[in-house]
Amino acid sequence: MSSETEVPRPEQLDEDDLLLANALQTAPRATWSELEKVLGQDAVTLARRWERLSGKGLAWVTPALGPGLLYRTCRAFVEIHCEPGSAAQVSAELSRHPHVLTLQHVAGAYDLFAIAFTPDFASMSDYLLTSLPQQEGVVRVRSHLVTRNFRTGSQWRLGVLNQRQERSLLRTGPEPPGAEATAYSTWERELIVALSKDGRLRYTDIATELGVTPRTVQRRLNRLLGNRDLLLRCDVARPLAGWPTGALLWLNVPDERLEEAGRTLGAFPETRSCAALSGANNLLVTVTLHSVDALHDWAVQLRRALPYAEIADRSVVLRQDKLCGHLLDVWGRSRGVVPLDIWRPSGLSR
C-alpha cells in the first residue's frame, strides 16, 4: 500500500489563485461583485475559481478568535514529546480535539507543537495536567501560557495585492457594531461553530442551521467582526503557494523591552504569529519560509533588529497536520475540519 508521503505533488497555485486568496485574506466575506471591481476579473470567473480552490482544499475561509475573545479565553503553546515512532498516531488523535487548533511536526528537541485554546484558566489547567498527558503515546508535555498577542496568523498575507487593491478591499468590511452588549453567549458559540465549516457560508444557510432569521445572523456576525471579537481568515495550502515550511523561534527578551520586541517582529512580512509567554523564554515568533535555508537569514535579520534578544531555541516545521481547525494533508490541503468549539469539555472522550 502506498504511504501518504508518496502522494504525487499537485500543481502549484497560479498567480490568479494567489491574487484571489490574498483578496479574501483582506476581505474574507467580500461579494464577488465587490471583488470584481478590485481585481479586474468578472464575478462569475472569480466565483468559479473559488469553487475550484475550496473544493480541492487549496484555500478556505475559517473563523479565528479576535482580540476580544482571545482575552476572554485561555491560550497555550505546547511542546509534546512522544514515544519513538508514535508521533504520527499521537498527532492523528490530538487533531480530533477541538481544543487543539493547530498541530505541527517539528525538527527539534520535541516532536509536536500544538496551539491549545480553552474557555478559561481552570479548563486549560485540566487539559494540560490531565487530558494531554493521558493521551496514548505522549511521554511529556511542556506548556507555555500566552500572556499577550502581538500578531496572530490571521494577519499574515501572501503579499500579491498592490496597495490600491488592498485599500479598496479594506473598505468592504463589516458594518459597525450596534450598542448591544457583547458578552459571551450561546449564540456566539453556535455562530462560530457554523462558520467553522465555511467562513463564506451564506446568511440564509447559517440561519437555517441555527433556526433564526438571515438578518439576525448578519447583525450578530457584523457585531462580532466589528468589535474584533471574531476574525475571519483565508488560508491556503502553503506548500503549493511557494511557502513550503516554517519555523518557531523561542526568545528570551528583557521584560522592559518585550513590547518593543513583539511589535518589531510582528511587522516582519514572514511573521505569522508573535506572542509573549509566561516562562523564561518569554517570546515566541512563528515564521513562514520559502525554504529551510531561509531560516538562517531570517535569524540574522532578527538579531540585527533586536540585538538584546537571545534566541533560546528554534525548530523547523516538518509538516502541519492541523491549522486553525482544518485537517491538512502532506501538501497542506484541507481534507476536513474540526469545528472551532473550544467551549466543549476538555476530556479525552469525544
mmCIF file of C-alpha atoms in Angstrom:
data_model
loop_
_atom_site.group_PDB
_atom_site.id
_atom_site.type_symbol
_atom_site.label_atom_id
_atom_site.label_comp_id
_atom_site.label_asym_id
_atom_site.label_seq_id
_atom_site.Cartn_x
_atom_site.Cartn_y
_atom_site.Cartn_z
ATOM 1 C CA MET A 1 0.000 0.000 0.000
ATOM 2 C CA SER A 2 1.320 3.474 -0.870
ATOM 3 C CA SER A 3 2.180 5.699 2.070
ATOM 4 C CA GLU A 4 0.782 9.200 2.436
ATOM 5 C CA THR A 5 4.163 10.703 1.586
ATOM 6 C CA GLU A 6 4.007 9.058 -1.865
ATOM 7 C CA VAL A 7 1.036 11.167 -2.946
ATOM 8 C CA PRO A 8 2.017 12.855 -6.250
ATOM 9 C CA ARG A 9 2.756 16.554 -5.928
ATOM 10 C CA PRO A 10 -0.239 18.669 -7.047
ATOM 11 C CA GLU A 11 0.188 21.714 -9.243
ATOM 12 C CA GLN A 12 1.249 24.976 -7.617
ATOM 13 C CA LEU A 13 -1.359 27.691 -7.156
ATOM 14 C CA ASP A 14 -1.038 30.140 -10.050
ATOM 15 C CA GLU A 15 -0.905 33.937 -9.843
ATOM 16 C CA ASP A 16 -4.681 34.363 -10.259
ATOM 17 C CA ASP A 17 -5.282 31.812 -7.496
ATOM 18 C CA LEU A 18 -2.930 33.675 -5.170
ATOM 19 C CA LEU A 19 -4.473 37.031 -6.074
ATOM 20 C CA LEU A 20 -7.951 35.804 -5.158
ATOM 21 C CA ALA A 21 -6.732 34.170 -1.949
ATOM 22 C CA ASN A 22 -4.892 37.354 -0.951
ATOM 23 C CA ALA A 23 -8.046 39.372 -1.631
ATOM 24 C CA LEU A 24 -10.037 37.067 0.649
ATOM 25 C CA GLN A 25 -7.348 37.355 3.325
ATOM 26 C CA THR A 26 -8.087 41.081 3.292
ATOM 27 C CA ALA A 27 -11.887 40.851 2.945
ATOM 28 C CA PRO A 28 -12.972 37.249 3.665
ATOM 29 C CA ARG A 29 -16.693 37.778 3.028
ATOM 30 C CA ALA A 30 -16.468 40.285 0.179
ATOM 31 C CA THR A 31 -19.052 39.644 -2.528
ATOM 32 C CA TRP A 32 -17.963 38.530 -5.983
ATOM 33 C CA SER A 33 -19.159 41.847 -7.419
ATOM 34 C CA GLU A 34 -17.008 43.736 -4.874
ATOM 35 C CA LEU A 35 -14.017 41.577 -5.760
ATOM 36 C CA GLU A 36 -14.689 42.084 -9.482
ATOM 37 C CA LYS A 37 -14.245 45.854 -9.103
ATOM 38 C CA VAL A 38 -10.905 45.462 -7.339
ATOM 39 C CA LEU A 39 -9.321 42.523 -9.155
ATOM 40 C CA GLY A 40 -10.471 43.324 -12.682
ATOM 41 C CA GLN A 41 -11.920 39.846 -13.281
ATOM 42 C CA ASP A 42 -15.621 39.175 -13.758
ATOM 43 C CA ALA A 43 -17.617 37.920 -10.795
ATOM 44 C CA VAL A 44 -18.592 34.618 -12.413
ATOM 45 C CA THR A 45 -14.953 33.736 -13.120
ATOM 46 C CA LEU A 46 -13.957 34.605 -9.566
ATOM 47 C CA ALA A 47 -16.787 32.520 -8.109
ATOM 48 C CA ARG A 48 -15.824 29.533 -10.246
ATOM 49 C CA ARG A 49 -12.168 29.893 -9.336
ATOM 50 C CA TRP A 50 -13.019 29.962 -5.629
ATOM 51 C CA GLU A 51 -15.302 26.941 -6.022
ATOM 52 C CA ARG A 52 -12.364 25.035 -7.529
ATOM 53 C CA LEU A 53 -9.881 26.192 -4.865
ATOM 54 C CA SER A 54 -12.167 25.464 -1.926
ATOM 55 C CA GLY A 55 -13.475 22.239 -3.431
ATOM 56 C CA LYS A 56 -9.939 20.866 -3.767
ATOM 57 C CA GLY A 57 -8.929 22.084 -0.306
ATOM 58 C CA LEU A 58 -6.409 24.515 -1.781
ATOM 59 C CA ALA A 59 -7.864 27.544 0.014
ATOM 60 C CA TRP A 60 -10.575 28.131 2.581
ATOM 61 C CA VAL A 61 -12.073 30.771 4.860
ATOM 62 C CA THR A 62 -12.418 29.963 8.544
ATOM 63 C CA PRO A 63 -13.132 31.835 11.783
ATOM 64 C CA ALA A 64 -10.473 32.719 14.351
ATOM 65 C CA LEU A 65 -10.800 34.293 17.759
ATOM 66 C CA GLY A 66 -10.203 38.027 17.655
ATOM 67 C CA PRO A 67 -8.646 40.197 20.390
ATOM 68 C CA GLY A 68 -11.907 40.423 22.349
ATOM 69 C CA LEU A 69 -12.478 36.675 22.610
ATOM 70 C CA LEU A 70 -8.754 35.919 22.939
ATOM 71 C CA TYR A 71 -8.632 37.812 26.208
ATOM 72 C CA ARG A 72 -11.809 36.104 27.429
ATOM 73 C CA THR A 73 -10.280 32.664 26.821
ATOM 74 C CA CYS A 74 -7.003 30.888 27.630
ATOM 75 C CA ARG A 75 -4.311 30.018 25.102
ATOM 76 C CA ALA A 76 -1.160 27.910 25.392
ATOM 77 C CA PHE A 77 1.714 26.793 23.197
ATOM 78 C CA VAL A 78 2.535 23.163 23.906
ATOM 79 C CA GLU A 79 5.653 21.081 23.232
ATOM 80 C CA ILE A 80 4.798 17.374 23.091
ATOM 81 C CA HIS A 81 7.358 14.582 23.425
ATOM 82 C CA CYS A 82 6.157 11.243 22.012
ATOM 83 C CA GLU A 83 7.223 7.638 22.322
ATOM 84 C CA PRO A 84 9.584 6.650 19.475
ATOM 85 C CA GLY A 85 7.649 6.083 16.273
ATOM 86 C CA SER A 86 4.318 7.270 17.708
ATOM 87 C CA ALA A 87 4.257 10.952 16.691
ATOM 88 C CA ALA A 88 2.029 10.382 13.641
ATOM 89 C CA GLN A 89 -0.562 8.451 15.653
ATOM 90 C CA VAL A 90 -0.482 10.944 18.521
ATOM 91 C CA SER A 91 -0.969 13.780 16.053
ATOM 92 C CA ALA A 92 -3.895 11.995 14.389
ATOM 93 C CA GLU A 93 -5.616 11.574 17.765
ATOM 94 C CA LEU A 94 -4.922 15.083 19.054
ATOM 95 C CA SER A 95 -6.076 16.613 15.774
ATOM 96 C CA ARG A 96 -9.593 15.456 16.667
ATOM 97 C CA HIS A 97 -9.586 17.540 19.845
ATOM 98 C CA PRO A 98 -11.423 20.858 19.324
ATOM 99 C CA HIS A 99 -9.099 22.477 21.871
ATOM 100 C CA VAL A 100 -6.037 21.796 19.693
ATOM 101 C CA LEU A 101 -6.455 24.387 16.966
ATOM 102 C CA THR A 102 -3.069 23.939 15.291
ATOM 103 C CA LEU A 103 -0.695 20.962 15.333
ATOM 104 C CA GLN A 104 2.726 20.588 13.694
ATOM 105 C CA HIS A 105 5.522 18.029 13.452
ATOM 106 C CA VAL A 106 8.825 19.769 14.167
ATOM 107 C CA ALA A 107 12.545 19.025 13.907
ATOM 108 C CA GLY A 108 13.969 19.928 17.267
ATOM 109 C CA ALA A 109 14.054 18.915 20.911
ATOM 110 C CA TYR A 110 10.411 17.739 20.881
ATOM 111 C CA ASP A 111 8.145 16.009 18.368
ATOM 112 C CA LEU A 112 4.921 18.016 18.110
ATOM 113 C CA PHE A 113 3.994 21.648 18.622
ATOM 114 C CA ALA A 114 0.376 22.483 19.408
ATOM 115 C CA ILE A 115 -1.661 25.626 19.978
ATOM 116 C CA ALA A 116 -4.382 24.916 22.523
ATOM 117 C CA PHE A 117 -7.420 27.019 23.454
ATOM 118 C CA THR A 118 -9.888 26.613 26.295
ATOM 119 C CA PRO A 119 -12.605 28.945 27.594
ATOM 120 C CA ASP A 120 -10.853 29.694 30.892
ATOM 121 C CA PHE A 121 -7.747 29.098 33.010
ATOM 122 C CA ALA A 122 -9.274 26.235 35.015
ATOM 123 C CA SER A 123 -10.164 24.203 31.933
ATOM 124 C CA MET A 124 -6.713 24.864 30.426
ATOM 125 C CA SER A 125 -5.084 23.595 33.612
ATOM 126 C CA ASP A 126 -7.191 20.442 33.441
ATOM 127 C CA TYR A 127 -6.377 19.912 29.768
ATOM 128 C CA LEU A 128 -2.615 20.346 30.230
ATOM 129 C CA LEU A 129 -2.335 18.429 33.506
ATOM 130 C CA THR A 130 -4.765 15.584 32.827
ATOM 131 C CA SER A 131 -6.079 15.173 29.292
ATOM 132 C CA LEU A 132 -2.924 15.647 27.235
ATOM 133 C CA PRO A 133 -0.531 13.613 29.420
ATOM 134 C CA GLN A 134 -3.015 10.703 29.416
ATOM 135 C CA GLN A 135 -3.041 10.537 25.607
ATOM 136 C CA GLU A 136 -1.514 7.237 24.468
ATOM 137 C CA GLY A 137 1.979 7.755 23.055
ATOM 138 C CA VAL A 138 2.626 11.034 24.883
ATOM 139 C CA VAL A 139 5.747 10.912 27.071
ATOM 140 C CA ARG A 140 5.986 14.501 28.280
ATOM 141 C CA VAL A 141 4.162 17.795 27.861
ATOM 142 C CA ARG A 142 5.729 21.213 28.319
ATOM 143 C CA SER A 143 3.374 24.171 28.118
ATOM 144 C CA HIS A 144 3.712 27.949 27.835
ATOM 145 C CA LEU A 145 0.721 30.159 28.598
ATOM 146 C CA VAL A 146 0.234 33.136 26.310
ATOM 147 C CA THR A 147 0.124 36.443 28.159
ATOM 148 C CA ARG A 148 -0.063 38.855 25.215
ATOM 149 C CA ASN A 149 -0.508 38.682 21.451
ATOM 150 C CA PHE A 150 1.473 40.973 19.171
ATOM 151 C CA ARG A 151 0.469 39.259 15.933
ATOM 152 C CA THR A 152 -1.729 36.293 15.022
ATOM 153 C CA GLY A 153 -1.816 34.035 11.993
ATOM 154 C CA SER A 154 -4.950 35.830 10.789
ATOM 155 C CA GLN A 155 -2.802 38.864 9.953
ATOM 156 C CA TRP A 156 -0.334 37.071 7.665
ATOM 157 C CA ARG A 157 -0.690 37.939 3.960
ATOM 158 C CA LEU A 158 0.511 36.422 0.699
ATOM 159 C CA GLY A 159 1.628 39.876 -0.470
ATOM 160 C CA VAL A 160 0.235 39.621 -4.017
ATOM 161 C CA LEU A 161 -2.224 42.549 -3.904
ATOM 162 C CA ASN A 162 -0.960 46.043 -4.575
ATOM 163 C CA GLN A 163 -1.640 48.817 -2.068
ATOM 164 C CA ARG A 164 -4.543 50.277 -4.049
ATOM 165 C CA GLN A 165 -6.305 46.908 -4.205
ATOM 166 C CA GLU A 166 -5.776 46.276 -0.509
ATOM 167 C CA ARG A 167 -7.113 49.696 0.466
ATOM 168 C CA SER A 168 -10.184 49.168 -1.704
ATOM 169 C CA LEU A 169 -10.932 45.794 -0.128
ATOM 170 C CA LEU A 170 -10.500 47.097 3.406
ATOM 171 C CA ARG A 171 -13.483 49.354 2.742
ATOM 172 C CA THR A 172 -15.721 46.299 2.230
ATOM 173 C CA GLY A 173 -15.559 45.272 5.908
ATOM 174 C CA PRO A 174 -18.490 44.594 8.258
ATOM 175 C CA GLU A 175 -20.995 47.163 9.413
ATOM 176 C CA PRO A 176 -20.070 48.972 12.626
ATOM 177 C CA PRO A 177 -21.324 47.173 15.740
ATOM 178 C CA GLY A 178 -24.517 48.181 17.461
ATOM 179 C CA ALA A 179 -24.875 49.296 21.043
ATOM 180 C CA GLU A 180 -25.835 45.879 22.431
ATOM 181 C CA ALA A 181 -23.574 44.205 24.969
ATOM 182 C CA THR A 182 -21.158 41.665 23.516
ATOM 183 C CA ALA A 183 -20.586 39.349 26.487
ATOM 184 C CA TYR A 184 -20.127 35.703 25.555
ATOM 185 C CA SER A 185 -23.397 33.898 24.903
ATOM 186 C CA THR A 186 -24.684 30.674 23.374
ATOM 187 C CA TRP A 187 -25.320 32.312 20.012
ATOM 188 C CA GLU A 188 -21.649 33.288 19.733
ATOM 189 C CA ARG A 189 -20.632 29.659 20.117
ATOM 190 C CA GLU A 190 -23.260 28.432 17.651
ATOM 191 C CA LEU A 191 -22.292 31.010 15.053
ATOM 192 C CA ILE A 192 -18.562 30.274 15.349
ATOM 193 C CA VAL A 193 -19.160 26.524 15.045
ATOM 194 C CA ALA A 194 -21.343 27.051 11.959
ATOM 195 C CA LEU A 195 -18.733 29.259 10.289
ATOM 196 C CA SER A 196 -16.013 26.672 11.004
ATOM 197 C CA LYS A 197 -17.354 24.602 8.127
ATOM 198 C CA ASP A 198 -17.157 27.524 5.695
ATOM 199 C CA GLY A 199 -16.385 31.103 6.650
ATOM 200 C CA ARG A 200 -18.160 32.337 3.498
ATOM 201 C CA LEU A 201 -21.349 30.417 4.227
ATOM 202 C CA ARG A 202 -24.399 32.437 3.183
ATOM 203 C CA TYR A 203 -26.513 34.129 5.840
ATOM 204 C CA THR A 204 -29.537 32.108 4.722
ATOM 205 C CA ASP A 205 -27.711 28.799 5.161
ATOM 206 C CA ILE A 206 -26.450 29.753 8.620
ATOM 207 C CA ALA A 207 -29.939 30.967 9.578
ATOM 208 C CA THR A 208 -31.483 27.636 8.564
ATOM 209 C CA GLU A 209 -28.928 25.742 10.661
ATOM 210 C CA LEU A 210 -29.345 27.954 13.732
ATOM 211 C CA GLY A 211 -33.108 28.462 13.472
ATOM 212 C CA VAL A 212 -33.009 32.264 13.261
ATOM 213 C CA THR A 213 -33.542 34.822 10.508
ATOM 214 C CA PRO A 214 -30.828 35.755 7.990
ATOM 215 C CA ARG A 215 -30.956 39.334 9.251
ATOM 216 C CA THR A 216 -30.271 38.116 12.800
ATOM 217 C CA VAL A 217 -27.255 36.160 11.557
ATOM 218 C CA GLN A 218 -25.963 39.184 9.651
ATOM 219 C CA ARG A 219 -26.424 41.503 12.633
ATOM 220 C CA ARG A 220 -24.730 39.130 15.067
ATOM 221 C CA LEU A 221 -21.822 38.382 12.737
ATOM 222 C CA ASN A 222 -21.296 42.063 11.977
ATOM 223 C CA ARG A 223 -21.201 42.741 15.711
ATOM 224 C CA LEU A 224 -18.593 40.051 16.342
ATOM 225 C CA LEU A 225 -16.455 41.179 13.401
ATOM 226 C CA GLY A 226 -16.919 44.894 14.058
ATOM 227 C CA ASN A 227 -15.864 44.511 17.688
ATOM 228 C CA ARG A 228 -12.996 42.220 16.604
ATOM 229 C CA ASP A 229 -14.233 39.509 18.936
ATOM 230 C CA LEU A 230 -14.083 37.277 15.877
ATOM 231 C CA LEU A 231 -11.844 37.351 12.813
ATOM 232 C CA LEU A 232 -12.230 35.553 9.513
ATOM 233 C CA ARG A 233 -9.095 34.335 7.766
ATOM 234 C CA CYS A 234 -8.357 32.869 4.374
ATOM 235 C CA ASP A 235 -5.767 30.096 4.477
ATOM 236 C CA VAL A 236 -4.083 28.351 1.555
ATOM 237 C CA ALA A 237 -2.142 25.148 1.015
ATOM 238 C CA ARG A 238 1.118 26.907 1.762
ATOM 239 C CA PRO A 239 3.485 24.305 0.231
ATOM 240 C CA LEU A 240 1.630 24.848 -3.070
ATOM 241 C CA ALA A 241 1.754 28.636 -2.731
ATOM 242 C CA GLY A 242 5.532 28.976 -2.505
ATOM 243 C CA TRP A 243 5.777 28.778 1.314
ATOM 244 C CA PRO A 244 6.634 25.107 1.952
ATOM 245 C CA THR A 245 7.896 25.350 5.515
ATOM 246 C CA GLY A 246 8.119 27.424 8.640
ATOM 247 C CA ALA A 247 9.952 27.719 11.918
ATOM 248 C CA LEU A 248 9.412 28.513 15.579
ATOM 249 C CA LEU A 249 11.901 30.677 17.471
ATOM 250 C CA TRP A 250 11.812 30.890 21.260
ATOM 251 C CA LEU A 251 13.336 34.124 22.522
ATOM 252 C CA ASN A 252 14.491 35.475 25.858
ATOM 253 C CA VAL A 253 13.894 39.234 25.928
ATOM 254 C CA PRO A 254 14.314 41.694 28.835
ATOM 255 C CA ASP A 255 10.835 42.320 30.212
ATOM 256 C CA GLU A 256 11.162 46.067 29.742
ATOM 257 C CA ARG A 257 11.836 45.506 26.002
ATOM 258 C CA LEU A 258 9.135 42.884 25.437
ATOM 259 C CA GLU A 259 6.551 45.224 23.957
ATOM 260 C CA GLU A 260 9.101 46.763 21.588
ATOM 261 C CA ALA A 261 10.383 43.345 20.500
ATOM 262 C CA GLY A 262 6.895 41.961 19.901
ATOM 263 C CA ARG A 263 5.795 44.879 17.760
ATOM 264 C CA THR A 264 9.052 44.864 15.786
ATOM 265 C CA LEU A 265 8.838 41.151 14.979
ATOM 266 C CA GLY A 266 5.116 41.416 14.260
ATOM 267 C CA ALA A 267 5.892 43.822 11.413
ATOM 268 C CA PHE A 268 8.172 41.379 9.555
ATOM 269 C CA PRO A 269 6.348 40.001 6.480
ATOM 270 C CA GLU A 270 7.381 36.407 7.225
ATOM 271 C CA THR A 271 5.966 36.528 10.766
ATOM 272 C CA ARG A 272 2.763 34.546 11.182
ATOM 273 C CA SER A 273 2.401 34.982 14.920
ATOM 274 C CA CYS A 274 4.246 36.593 17.792
ATOM 275 C CA ALA A 275 3.225 36.256 21.421
ATOM 276 C CA ALA A 276 4.535 36.917 24.907
ATOM 277 C CA LEU A 277 4.756 33.872 27.161
ATOM 278 C CA SER A 278 4.715 33.135 30.874
ATOM 279 C CA GLY A 279 8.100 31.333 31.058
ATOM 280 C CA ALA A 280 11.778 32.263 30.985
ATOM 281 C CA ASN A 281 11.711 32.121 27.177
ATOM 282 C CA ASN A 282 9.145 34.869 27.128
ATOM 283 C CA LEU A 283 8.548 35.460 23.407
ATOM 284 C CA LEU A 284 7.651 33.029 20.617
ATOM 285 C CA VAL A 285 7.670 34.018 16.967
ATOM 286 C CA THR A 286 6.500 31.674 14.203
ATOM 287 C CA VAL A 287 7.534 32.398 10.630
ATOM 288 C CA THR A 288 6.608 31.103 7.193
ATOM 289 C CA LEU A 289 9.551 30.489 4.868
ATOM 290 C CA HIS A 290 10.224 29.872 1.178
ATOM 291 C CA SER A 291 12.885 27.292 2.135
ATOM 292 C CA VAL A 292 14.656 25.825 5.151
ATOM 293 C CA ASP A 293 17.797 27.720 4.090
ATOM 294 C CA ALA A 294 15.955 30.998 4.634
ATOM 295 C CA LEU A 295 15.842 30.423 8.402
ATOM 296 C CA HIS A 296 19.477 31.468 8.853
ATOM 297 C CA ASP A 297 18.977 34.753 7.009
ATOM 298 C CA TRP A 298 15.807 35.436 8.961
ATOM 299 C CA ALA A 299 17.593 34.812 12.262
ATOM 300 C CA VAL A 300 20.323 37.264 11.221
ATOM 301 C CA GLN A 301 17.640 39.833 10.404
ATOM 302 C CA LEU A 302 16.098 39.255 13.841
ATOM 303 C CA ARG A 303 19.403 39.741 15.659
ATOM 304 C CA ARG A 304 20.104 42.970 13.785
ATOM 305 C CA ALA A 305 16.679 44.343 14.662
ATOM 306 C CA LEU A 306 16.769 43.101 18.279
ATOM 307 C CA PRO A 307 20.395 42.810 19.443
ATOM 308 C CA TYR A 308 19.218 42.393 23.043
ATOM 309 C CA ALA A 309 17.115 39.276 22.232
ATOM 310 C CA GLU A 310 18.589 35.824 22.833
ATOM 311 C CA ILE A 311 17.383 33.022 20.542
ATOM 312 C CA ALA A 312 16.997 30.266 23.146
ATOM 313 C CA ASP A 313 15.736 27.569 20.767
ATOM 314 C CA ARG A 314 14.494 27.112 17.223
ATOM 315 C CA SER A 315 12.571 24.354 15.455
ATOM 316 C CA VAL A 316 11.766 23.800 11.773
ATOM 317 C CA VAL A 317 8.227 22.721 10.903
ATOM 318 C CA LEU A 318 8.377 19.383 9.085
ATOM 319 C CA ARG A 319 4.668 19.049 8.418
ATOM 320 C CA GLN A 320 1.445 20.641 9.544
ATOM 321 C CA ASP A 321 -1.435 18.287 10.373
ATOM 322 C CA LYS A 322 -3.934 20.885 11.582
ATOM 323 C CA LEU A 323 -4.347 24.621 11.029
ATOM 324 C CA CYS A 324 -6.984 26.649 12.854
ATOM 325 C CA GLY A 325 -9.297 23.650 12.968
ATOM 326 C CA HIS A 326 -8.668 22.354 9.444
ATOM 327 C CA LEU A 327 -7.090 18.916 8.997
ATOM 328 C CA LEU A 328 -4.331 19.051 6.378
ATOM 329 C CA ASP A 329 -2.732 16.512 4.053
ATOM 330 C CA VAL A 330 1.000 16.361 3.300
ATOM 331 C CA TRP A 331 0.641 19.180 0.734
ATOM 332 C CA GLY A 332 -1.182 21.471 3.135
ATOM 333 C CA ARG A 333 -4.609 20.951 1.553
ATOM 334 C CA SER A 334 -7.689 20.949 3.780
ATOM 335 C CA ARG A 335 -9.219 17.471 3.995
ATOM 336 C CA GLY A 336 -11.754 18.159 6.730
ATOM 337 C CA VAL A 337 -12.473 20.378 9.696
ATOM 338 C CA VAL A 338 -12.920 20.034 13.447
ATOM 339 C CA PRO A 339 -15.340 22.849 14.373
ATOM 340 C CA LEU A 340 -13.878 25.681 16.429
ATOM 341 C CA ASP A 341 -15.685 24.731 19.642
ATOM 342 C CA ILE A 342 -13.245 25.397 22.466
ATOM 343 C CA TRP A 343 -16.171 25.502 24.923
ATOM 344 C CA ARG A 344 -16.610 21.737 24.820
ATOM 345 C CA PRO A 345 -15.439 19.770 27.899
ATOM 346 C CA SER A 346 -11.709 19.186 27.623
ATOM 347 C CA GLY A 347 -11.612 15.461 28.492
ATOM 348 C CA LEU A 348 -10.348 12.864 26.054
ATOM 349 C CA SER A 349 -13.812 11.490 25.386
ATOM 350 C CA ARG A 350 -15.278 12.928 22.212
#
